XYZ file of C-alpha atoms in Angstrom:
609
model
C -0.028 -0.104 0.126
C 1.583 3.120 -1.096
C 0.519 5.712 1.368
C 3.846 7.748 0.592
C 2.610 10.962 1.729
C 1.734 9.559 5.343
C 4.985 10.193 7.204
C 7.689 11.029 4.912
C 6.763 14.280 3.371
C 5.906 16.453 6.490
C 9.525 17.093 7.047
C 10.027 18.796 3.562
C 6.699 20.295 2.968
C 5.592 24.006 3.688
C 2.390 22.790 5.884
C 0.227 23.253 8.601
C -1.604 20.489 9.277
C -1.476 16.592 7.872
C 0.594 13.371 8.913
C -0.114 10.013 9.484
C -1.255 8.255 12.101
C -0.080 4.662 12.814
C -2.898 2.546 14.494
C -3.368 -1.277 15.185
C -5.839 -1.606 12.795
C -4.657 -0.381 9.891
C -0.807 -1.069 8.726
C 1.148 0.918 6.111
C 4.618 0.935 4.551
C 6.005 4.798 5.010
C 7.703 6.008 1.973
C 11.254 5.271 1.445
C 13.501 8.361 2.659
C 15.702 10.134 0.053
C 19.327 9.953 0.669
C 20.175 12.632 -1.289
C 21.310 15.906 0.585
C 18.030 17.515 -0.315
C 19.357 21.531 -0.518
C 16.456 23.926 -0.622
C 15.946 27.740 0.298
C 14.072 27.960 3.697
C 10.440 29.231 3.042
C 11.293 31.638 5.907
C 13.956 33.444 4.139
C 12.879 37.359 3.843
C 12.288 38.380 0.793
C 12.728 42.053 1.209
C 16.193 43.331 2.931
C 16.689 46.811 4.119
C 20.016 47.914 3.751
C 22.139 49.970 6.096
C 24.514 52.558 5.535
C 27.733 51.519 4.066
C 26.695 47.736 3.863
C 28.248 45.915 1.549
C 27.032 42.702 1.290
C 23.683 40.659 1.977
C 23.819 36.886 2.851
C 20.929 34.545 1.781
C 21.260 31.021 3.445
C 20.486 27.580 1.463
C 19.766 24.394 3.898
C 20.056 20.845 3.603
C 18.175 17.735 5.343
C 21.046 15.600 4.924
C 24.232 16.868 6.484
C 26.734 14.093 5.692
C 29.929 15.266 4.060
C 30.814 18.540 2.056
C 29.455 19.354 -0.801
C 28.818 22.249 -3.034
C 25.440 23.516 -4.944
C 25.963 25.131 -8.202
C 24.018 28.831 -8.149
C 22.608 31.392 -10.720
C 21.625 34.807 -9.993
C 20.069 37.574 -12.097
C 19.736 41.390 -10.830
C 17.584 43.622 -11.847
C 16.421 47.297 -11.353
C 13.112 48.376 -12.653
C 13.116 45.330 -14.813
C 16.851 46.417 -16.102
C 19.743 44.106 -15.676
C 22.220 45.882 -13.949
C 26.179 44.931 -12.893
C 26.489 46.475 -9.669
C 25.997 42.735 -7.710
C 28.349 40.341 -7.537
C 26.854 36.873 -6.090
C 28.546 33.477 -5.002
C 28.193 30.795 -8.285
C 28.191 27.929 -5.511
C 26.602 27.626 -2.067
C 29.664 25.225 0.128
C 28.273 22.909 2.955
C 31.144 22.019 5.402
C 30.634 18.289 6.469
C 27.756 18.204 9.078
C 26.709 21.505 8.622
C 23.019 22.148 7.423
C 23.387 25.202 6.205
C 25.193 27.262 3.436
C 25.715 31.020 2.649
C 25.430 32.267 -0.674
C 26.977 36.034 -0.648
C 25.560 39.203 -2.522
C 28.376 41.633 -2.881
C 28.000 45.202 -4.229
C 29.918 48.591 -3.888
C 27.357 50.827 -1.453
C 28.518 53.918 -3.216
C 26.270 52.705 -6.174
C 23.253 52.094 -4.428
C 20.728 54.689 -4.862
C 18.305 55.442 -1.874
C 14.933 54.153 -2.372
C 15.211 51.984 -5.064
C 14.549 48.295 -5.194
C 17.130 46.149 -6.301
C 15.779 42.558 -7.191
C 18.081 39.616 -7.093
C 16.785 36.166 -8.317
C 18.829 33.196 -6.991
C 18.433 29.665 -8.016
C 20.112 26.406 -7.110
C 20.761 23.576 -9.299
C 21.855 19.859 -9.416
C 21.366 16.515 -8.427
C 21.424 17.206 -4.644
C 18.286 19.314 -4.355
C 14.674 18.385 -2.616
C 11.920 17.701 -5.162
C 9.870 19.304 -2.208
C 11.526 22.432 -1.326
C 11.872 26.020 -2.817
C 14.926 25.919 -5.501
C 14.684 29.450 -6.317
C 14.367 32.642 -4.109
C 14.167 35.778 -5.072
C 15.354 38.579 -2.705
C 14.559 42.720 -2.872
C 17.672 44.985 -1.593
C 16.785 48.829 -0.706
C 18.593 51.361 1.041
C 16.026 53.510 2.666
C 17.628 56.054 5.484
C 16.053 56.527 8.668
C 16.364 58.802 11.592
C 17.405 57.690 14.858
C 15.399 55.487 17.131
C 13.171 57.858 19.634
C 12.314 56.292 22.773
C 8.380 57.076 23.328
C 7.912 55.303 26.773
C 6.162 52.554 27.883
C 3.306 51.120 25.081
C 1.245 48.226 26.487
C 0.795 45.057 24.443
C -2.280 42.725 24.477
C -2.216 39.403 23.107
C -5.742 37.935 22.663
C -4.769 34.241 21.881
C -6.101 31.315 24.328
C -3.181 31.658 26.291
C -3.444 35.681 25.987
C -1.463 37.946 28.124
C -0.848 41.818 28.482
C 2.837 43.122 28.571
C 4.399 46.417 29.232
C 7.330 47.446 27.547
C 9.060 50.412 26.035
C 8.636 51.400 22.452
C 10.570 53.505 19.999
C 9.719 55.104 16.802
C 11.883 56.213 13.749
C 11.141 57.886 10.286
C 11.970 57.383 7.035
C 14.343 60.200 5.600
C 12.949 59.795 2.040
C 9.358 58.789 2.509
C 7.138 60.893 4.615
C 4.615 58.425 5.654
C 6.418 55.375 6.683
C 7.210 55.144 10.272
C 8.665 52.306 12.164
C 8.211 51.184 15.731
C 10.257 49.042 17.778
C 8.998 47.212 20.920
C 11.654 46.813 23.103
C 12.941 43.238 23.940
C 11.753 41.868 27.111
C 8.965 39.982 28.874
C 6.909 39.631 25.531
C 9.530 38.356 23.264
C 13.361 37.667 23.727
C 14.406 39.965 20.265
C 12.870 43.243 19.762
C 9.276 43.736 17.638
C 9.440 45.909 14.791
C 6.270 47.238 12.959
C 5.766 49.314 10.097
C 3.120 51.977 9.551
C 1.965 53.730 6.281
C 0.644 57.109 7.903
C -1.263 57.655 4.144
C -3.272 54.739 4.747
C -2.765 54.101 8.563
C -1.938 50.243 7.375
C 0.268 48.269 10.036
C 2.671 45.367 8.738
C 4.607 43.103 10.480
C 7.702 42.347 8.526
C 8.754 38.418 8.866
C 11.127 38.374 12.129
C 12.509 35.687 14.465
C 10.872 36.239 18.590
C 13.912 34.619 19.635
C 11.583 32.140 21.301
C 11.453 27.991 20.958
C 8.262 26.216 20.765
C 9.771 22.280 20.956
C 13.166 23.301 19.784
C 12.130 25.338 16.729
C 12.415 28.976 16.052
C 9.453 31.060 16.406
C 8.804 33.695 13.878
C 5.952 36.420 13.597
C 4.211 38.410 10.829
C 0.625 39.807 9.888
C -1.472 38.223 8.236
C -1.077 40.205 5.363
C 2.792 39.269 5.360
C 2.188 35.851 5.730
C -0.113 35.156 2.674
C 1.576 37.216 0.531
C 5.112 36.398 1.119
C 5.196 32.879 2.917
C 2.435 30.966 2.206
C 2.510 30.152 -1.612
C -0.581 30.659 -3.652
C -2.767 31.994 -0.440
C -4.936 35.048 -1.773
C -3.940 38.207 0.362
C -7.008 39.937 -0.624
C -8.784 39.533 2.814
C -6.251 40.849 5.205
C -4.750 43.598 2.884
C -6.501 46.077 5.748
C -7.158 43.815 8.661
C -3.898 45.200 10.742
C -4.287 49.027 11.206
C -3.648 52.342 13.237
C -6.059 54.618 14.864
C -4.259 57.938 14.946
C -6.752 59.302 17.728
C -6.368 56.345 20.084
C -2.970 55.702 19.397
C -3.921 52.065 19.045
C -2.723 49.552 16.573
C -4.724 46.406 15.786
C -2.717 43.412 14.322
C -3.824 40.368 12.669
C -0.849 38.427 14.236
C 0.490 35.110 13.081
C 3.193 33.119 15.029
C 5.242 30.746 13.069
C 7.376 27.829 13.635
C 10.366 27.045 11.756
C 10.667 23.411 11.703
C 13.368 23.409 9.531
C 13.554 21.199 6.224
C 11.198 23.504 4.364
C 8.191 22.650 6.877
C 6.471 25.422 9.040
C 3.715 25.443 11.072
C 1.607 28.331 12.244
C -1.264 29.654 14.043
C -3.515 32.650 14.387
C -5.168 35.385 14.211
C -7.341 33.568 16.969
C -8.296 37.417 17.575
C -6.296 40.619 16.824
C -3.639 41.900 19.247
C -3.184 45.261 20.298
C -0.664 47.678 21.078
C -1.334 50.985 22.899
C 1.011 53.772 21.876
C 1.930 56.088 25.123
C 0.371 59.666 25.209
C -2.614 58.636 24.236
C -6.106 58.276 26.391
C -6.198 54.766 26.926
C -9.943 53.648 26.008
C -8.679 49.789 25.334
C -10.741 46.975 26.158
C -9.474 43.511 26.575
C -12.146 40.706 26.373
C -11.455 37.349 26.446
C -13.413 33.795 27.286
C -12.035 32.389 30.590
C -13.720 29.227 30.331
C -16.771 27.601 31.576
C -18.589 25.849 34.870
C -21.427 23.474 35.253
C -23.856 24.551 38.194
C -25.351 21.996 40.502
C -28.330 22.384 38.827
C -27.001 21.605 35.484
C -26.872 25.124 34.139
C -23.853 26.251 31.949
C -22.058 29.445 32.083
C -19.322 30.774 29.835
C -16.804 33.140 32.025
C -16.022 36.663 29.944
C -13.321 38.524 31.227
C -12.968 42.394 30.215
C -10.159 44.602 31.133
C -10.657 47.909 30.578
C -8.120 51.139 29.976
C -7.180 53.230 32.682
C -9.230 56.243 30.951
C -12.450 54.339 30.506
C -14.792 55.227 33.327
C -17.297 52.999 32.300
C -18.601 50.568 29.696
C -21.722 48.791 28.422
C -21.479 45.040 27.505
C -23.835 42.951 25.457
C -23.699 39.497 23.963
C -25.325 38.286 20.737
C -25.709 34.803 19.315
C -23.890 34.348 16.139
C -20.897 36.133 14.555
C -22.247 39.588 13.750
C -20.908 40.955 10.468
C -20.003 45.019 10.570
C -23.529 45.739 9.361
C -25.292 43.840 12.224
C -22.508 45.016 14.657
C -23.112 48.697 13.716
C -26.765 48.250 14.329
C -26.149 46.811 17.852
C -23.576 49.427 18.743
C -26.042 52.275 17.785
C -28.626 50.875 20.081
C -26.164 50.951 22.882
C -25.165 53.970 22.318
C -28.995 55.681 22.178
C -29.268 53.476 25.453
C -26.388 54.866 27.095
C -27.526 58.566 25.901
C -31.010 57.801 27.691
C -29.482 56.342 30.917
C -31.340 53.266 30.487
C -28.074 51.256 29.577
C -26.305 49.461 32.547
C -22.532 50.635 33.111
C -19.905 49.013 34.607
C -16.953 50.858 36.512
C -14.381 48.238 36.916
C -12.491 45.489 35.489
C -14.690 42.080 36.088
C -15.538 38.707 34.811
C -19.072 38.188 33.554
C -21.165 34.857 34.014
C -23.100 34.337 30.710
C -25.523 31.582 30.914
C -25.261 29.605 27.441
C -28.002 27.034 26.400
C -26.470 25.565 23.087
C -22.897 25.434 21.128
C -22.344 27.833 18.661
C -20.704 31.426 17.744
C -21.274 34.611 20.030
C -20.099 38.414 19.376
C -19.609 40.697 22.336
C -19.747 44.249 22.220
C -18.368 46.286 24.586
C -18.816 50.130 24.056
C -16.449 52.572 26.450
C -16.889 55.572 28.348
C -14.793 58.513 29.059
C -14.870 60.455 32.318
C -16.758 63.368 30.435
C -19.090 60.805 29.527
C -18.544 60.634 25.916
C -18.454 57.134 23.807
C -15.714 55.822 22.491
C -15.078 53.181 19.833
C -16.434 49.663 20.449
C -14.715 46.803 20.935
C -16.032 43.431 19.321
C -15.092 39.737 20.322
C -16.088 36.841 18.512
C -16.154 33.528 20.220
C -17.009 29.755 20.087
C -18.587 28.240 23.061
C -19.451 24.209 23.378
C -22.107 23.145 25.767
C -20.364 20.832 28.394
C -23.486 19.006 29.074
C -24.017 17.674 25.899
C -23.960 14.072 24.558
C -21.795 14.514 21.141
C -22.475 11.157 20.143
C -26.069 11.241 20.101
C -27.603 10.123 17.017
C -24.714 8.836 15.245
C -22.635 5.637 15.350
C -19.327 4.777 14.461
C -18.865 3.260 10.999
C -17.041 -0.470 11.758
C -16.037 -3.297 9.844
C -15.652 -6.936 11.154
C -11.926 -7.804 11.358
C -11.516 -11.967 12.352
C -14.959 -12.068 13.600
C -14.679 -8.894 15.648
C -16.593 -5.385 14.505
C -13.936 -2.583 14.906
C -13.988 0.674 14.278
C -13.182 1.372 10.787
C -9.826 3.313 9.950
C -10.949 5.590 7.153
C -8.001 7.324 5.149
C -8.345 11.221 5.175
C -6.588 13.205 1.965
C -6.017 16.839 2.707
C -4.683 18.942 -0.347
C -6.057 22.788 1.596
C -2.762 23.137 3.629
C -0.461 20.663 2.435
C -0.818 21.852 -1.033
C 0.765 25.125 -0.123
C 4.272 24.591 -1.440
C 4.484 20.659 -1.631
C 1.697 20.725 -4.320
C 0.555 17.592 -3.145
C -2.128 16.225 -0.609
C -1.588 14.730 2.587
C -2.973 11.905 4.399
C -3.729 10.225 7.477
C -6.297 8.024 9.376
C -9.869 9.374 11.090
C -12.535 8.116 12.825
C -15.829 8.567 10.766
C -19.722 8.376 11.814
C -22.761 7.865 10.433
C -26.188 9.393 11.564
C -28.577 6.820 12.927
C -31.785 8.814 11.912
C -30.324 9.670 8.366
C -28.177 6.452 6.867
C -25.417 8.135 4.282
C -24.971 11.463 6.419
C -21.736 11.159 7.622
C -18.815 13.101 9.676
C -15.470 13.231 10.093
C -14.783 13.148 13.826
C -12.205 16.118 14.412
C -9.828 15.227 11.569
C -7.436 18.196 12.239
C -7.573 17.527 16.034
C -6.761 13.800 15.434
C -4.328 12.421 18.329
C -1.112 10.685 16.582
C 0.438 9.334 19.438
C -0.090 8.396 23.439
C 0.598 11.900 24.680
C -2.427 13.080 22.935
C -0.217 14.965 20.171
C -2.732 16.383 17.530
C -2.360 17.102 13.652
C -2.272 20.644 14.749
C 0.047 20.143 17.480
C 2.730 18.134 15.161
C 2.651 21.450 12.767
C 2.849 23.706 15.713
C -1.076 25.075 16.192
C -2.513 24.651 19.359
C -5.373 22.791 17.669
C -8.730 23.144 19.951
C -9.488 19.866 21.334
C -13.530 20.860 20.817
C -15.883 18.977 18.806
C -15.093 19.889 14.855
C -16.574 17.850 12.548
C -16.568 17.541 8.689
C -20.024 16.738 7.750
C -20.696 14.676 4.189
C -24.268 14.222 2.862
C -24.086 11.089 1.040
C -27.748 10.177 1.466
C -27.513 11.020 -2.555
C -24.775 8.675 -3.563
C -24.684 10.621 -6.978
C -25.067 14.194 -5.242
C -22.636 14.180 -2.536
C -21.897 17.353 -0.525
C -18.945 18.396 2.040
C -21.377 20.805 4.058
C -19.718 23.864 5.641
C -17.778 22.550 8.355
C -15.917 24.076 11.337
C -12.527 22.605 11.887
C -11.124 24.352 14.455
C -8.226 27.031 14.218
C -10.035 29.293 12.554
C -10.880 27.492 9.110
C -14.043 26.001 7.432
C -14.032 23.261 4.602
C -16.786 22.876 2.090
C -17.681 21.997 -1.387
C -18.701 23.932 -4.197
C -19.741 21.344 -6.297
C -21.353 17.976 -5.619
C -19.219 14.631 -5.819
C -20.092 10.742 -5.605
C -19.945 7.783 -3.058
C -18.317 5.202 -5.150
C -18.812 1.466 -4.549
C -20.182 2.615 -1.004
C -16.715 3.552 0.311
C -14.499 6.513 -1.522
C -15.708 9.818 -1.667
C -14.901 11.638 -4.757
C -15.556 14.948 -6.150
C -14.323 16.862 -9.078
C -11.506 19.303 -9.259
C -11.610 22.627 -7.702
C -14.398 21.441 -5.951
C -13.120 21.182 -2.284
C -11.777 23.559 0.130
C -11.396 26.105 2.728
C -13.185 29.375 3.270
C -11.161 32.211 2.097
C -13.330 35.428 2.969
C -16.552 36.961 1.870
C -16.938 39.009 -0.950
C -19.188 41.953 0.323
C -19.991 43.185 -3.266
C -21.455 40.049 -4.447
C -22.658 38.690 -1.175
C -20.587 35.603 -2.223
C -18.475 33.502 0.342
C -15.415 32.950 -1.348
C -13.375 29.325 -1.106
C -9.934 28.837 -2.170
C -9.984 25.142 -3.742
C -6.562 23.541 -4.570
C -7.347 20.195 -5.860
C -6.406 20.395 -9.885
C -8.021 16.830 -10.799
C -10.738 14.632 -9.374
C -9.865 13.452 -5.703
C -11.022 10.977 -2.963
C -11.197 12.969 0.001
C -12.288 9.971 2.262
C -11.999 6.173 1.772
C -13.789 3.996 4.318
C -12.123 0.736 3.064
C -8.702 1.658 2.388
C -6.908 -1.510 0.848
C -3.076 -2.553 1.176
C -2.459 -2.222 -2.805
C -4.455 0.891 -3.436
C -2.377 3.813 -5.200
C -1.752 6.945 -2.869
C -3.580 9.975 -4.239
C -1.384 11.509 -6.880
C -3.378 14.281 -7.883
C -1.555 17.761 -7.577
C -2.886 20.806 -6.163
C -2.902 24.781 -7.323
C -5.295 27.774 -6.016
C -8.359 28.320 -7.000
C -10.774 31.117 -5.883
C -14.264 30.165 -6.460
C -17.807 31.523 -4.934
C -19.814 29.086 -2.745
C -23.046 28.712 -4.672
C -26.309 29.893 -2.374
C -28.709 27.371 -0.883
C -30.469 26.435 2.134
C -29.272 26.841 5.751
C -27.122 24.127 7.270
C -29.370 21.178 8.852
C -26.680 20.918 11.578
C -26.665 24.375 13.811
C -23.277 23.620 15.670
C -21.026 23.646 12.804
C -22.188 26.817 10.921
C -19.367 29.045 9.551
C -19.319 32.543 10.945
C -20.582 33.875 7.813
C -23.791 33.201 5.920
C -24.453 29.280 5.634
C -23.838 28.210 2.054
C -23.888 24.796 0.253
C -24.456 23.800 -3.778
C -27.827 21.564 -2.971
C -31.584 22.435 -2.152
C -31.927 19.813 0.673
C -32.167 20.287 4.236
C -32.472 17.275 6.933
C -32.571 17.590 10.764
C -31.101 15.639 13.614
């Protein structure tokens, strides 16, 4: 059985999740490990380098997996400025690895006197030969630019609020400098300390108030791997090959009236061998600059508890800024979009004006009784000492009922082995994340359940929270993402075998899987879908009213096999990015997996459980 993408490829592919799980029920042979050096450009290589005054060289590293022996790898390079060739750069013709070394430098040398200010020089590098890995990058483009800056100036203490599930608040000195050739460009440097070992550099374009966090090393480690950071737009446009950055282009921003930076921050683990893991943004991070009124509000979901009479409560914690005198707090069902939020905020403001709104004057926790699993939106409206209403703060979270029998109405799909009925270890194929750079799907084994009431209606049990070992490490954990261990299912409606639908399904980690065209159930066990039909949610087009999906399969694919055989060929399809709209239809039949966008699916069928 050639499950050749189960274990052999994760170490070499730019993936977020996806690898095989070895089980007692299903046996397989991992792919043969490559014996070549497997040289590649790291995916975390900066694509832009800002030159310092009188700098005469830039080093770009290549890496290899097999470090045995000294080798040299041929390097070719072209240098252009404004699309025209330039000869002011001299680039190494080989990358030389010492015996035992995993890294070799490529030196880009130049005469600084010939470098013009605010000019972009593009260096296109390529490594060649039989020593390359077939899975990593063999080409790298680096843009060099000299843009002089003023000296760093201390602004005072700033407050950094991280809103991940393990969120924190940190106070450190922040510095600022301005570009000497671009009046709109400013950089801030958050001091090294309790936040990160290294300093954090943030760029601001004052003409648009857009915030950018260049890809940078935090100095921290996660399981021995480097932890890097970038804003989501930088992550999508420069790190994740093929990812559409458009939905994130204006997500990180600066409010010049309040001095608050709102950042869609991504945390990245450099796993080596061309592989990364990443998580975020779970929620926005915030930096409050000094010298502004502090109207910041931090909201977090700090868990839940069940009372003696079996009532459930979500614990919502609110921390107010020092200049917030009072605040109003409301929570609404659903993940509200901007128009609905604006309507709610206006209602709250009107109630504050009419003195009919309950106001709170201290930071505190709220116990909110919950009756069903789903997404909720908390809106907090701060008021200053003069009674003036400030900008609202919106926080969306998912609450999962603690007293629910999640298996009610479902049965695990089983098969008979040696006279015993055992759960089926179905083979799941993922191209959504594993295909970002490797362009091939990944496969691992999952548990599948079938509806008791509606035979042919299936759900894959927490595919991206699949535990891979006895320590409970999940697929998400393996790739550096703190995977939510809640109940997240991928729902497949195969009640009509010729019209099979992957319904929009939350898979934790802020992603949703669905299909834009129906597939078929082949031989009662294989769920096959046409090319460009299954993908992850990739944003909402407000002009057309369409949900946009990123579909990566370039040809027909089997996304799930309930009965994988020893002689089956592994899925060999290639992947690429296709951004397609979701067809609109009736609302979902399962209330718990609704996306924080309008529900859509490609067939007009609705069942209830």
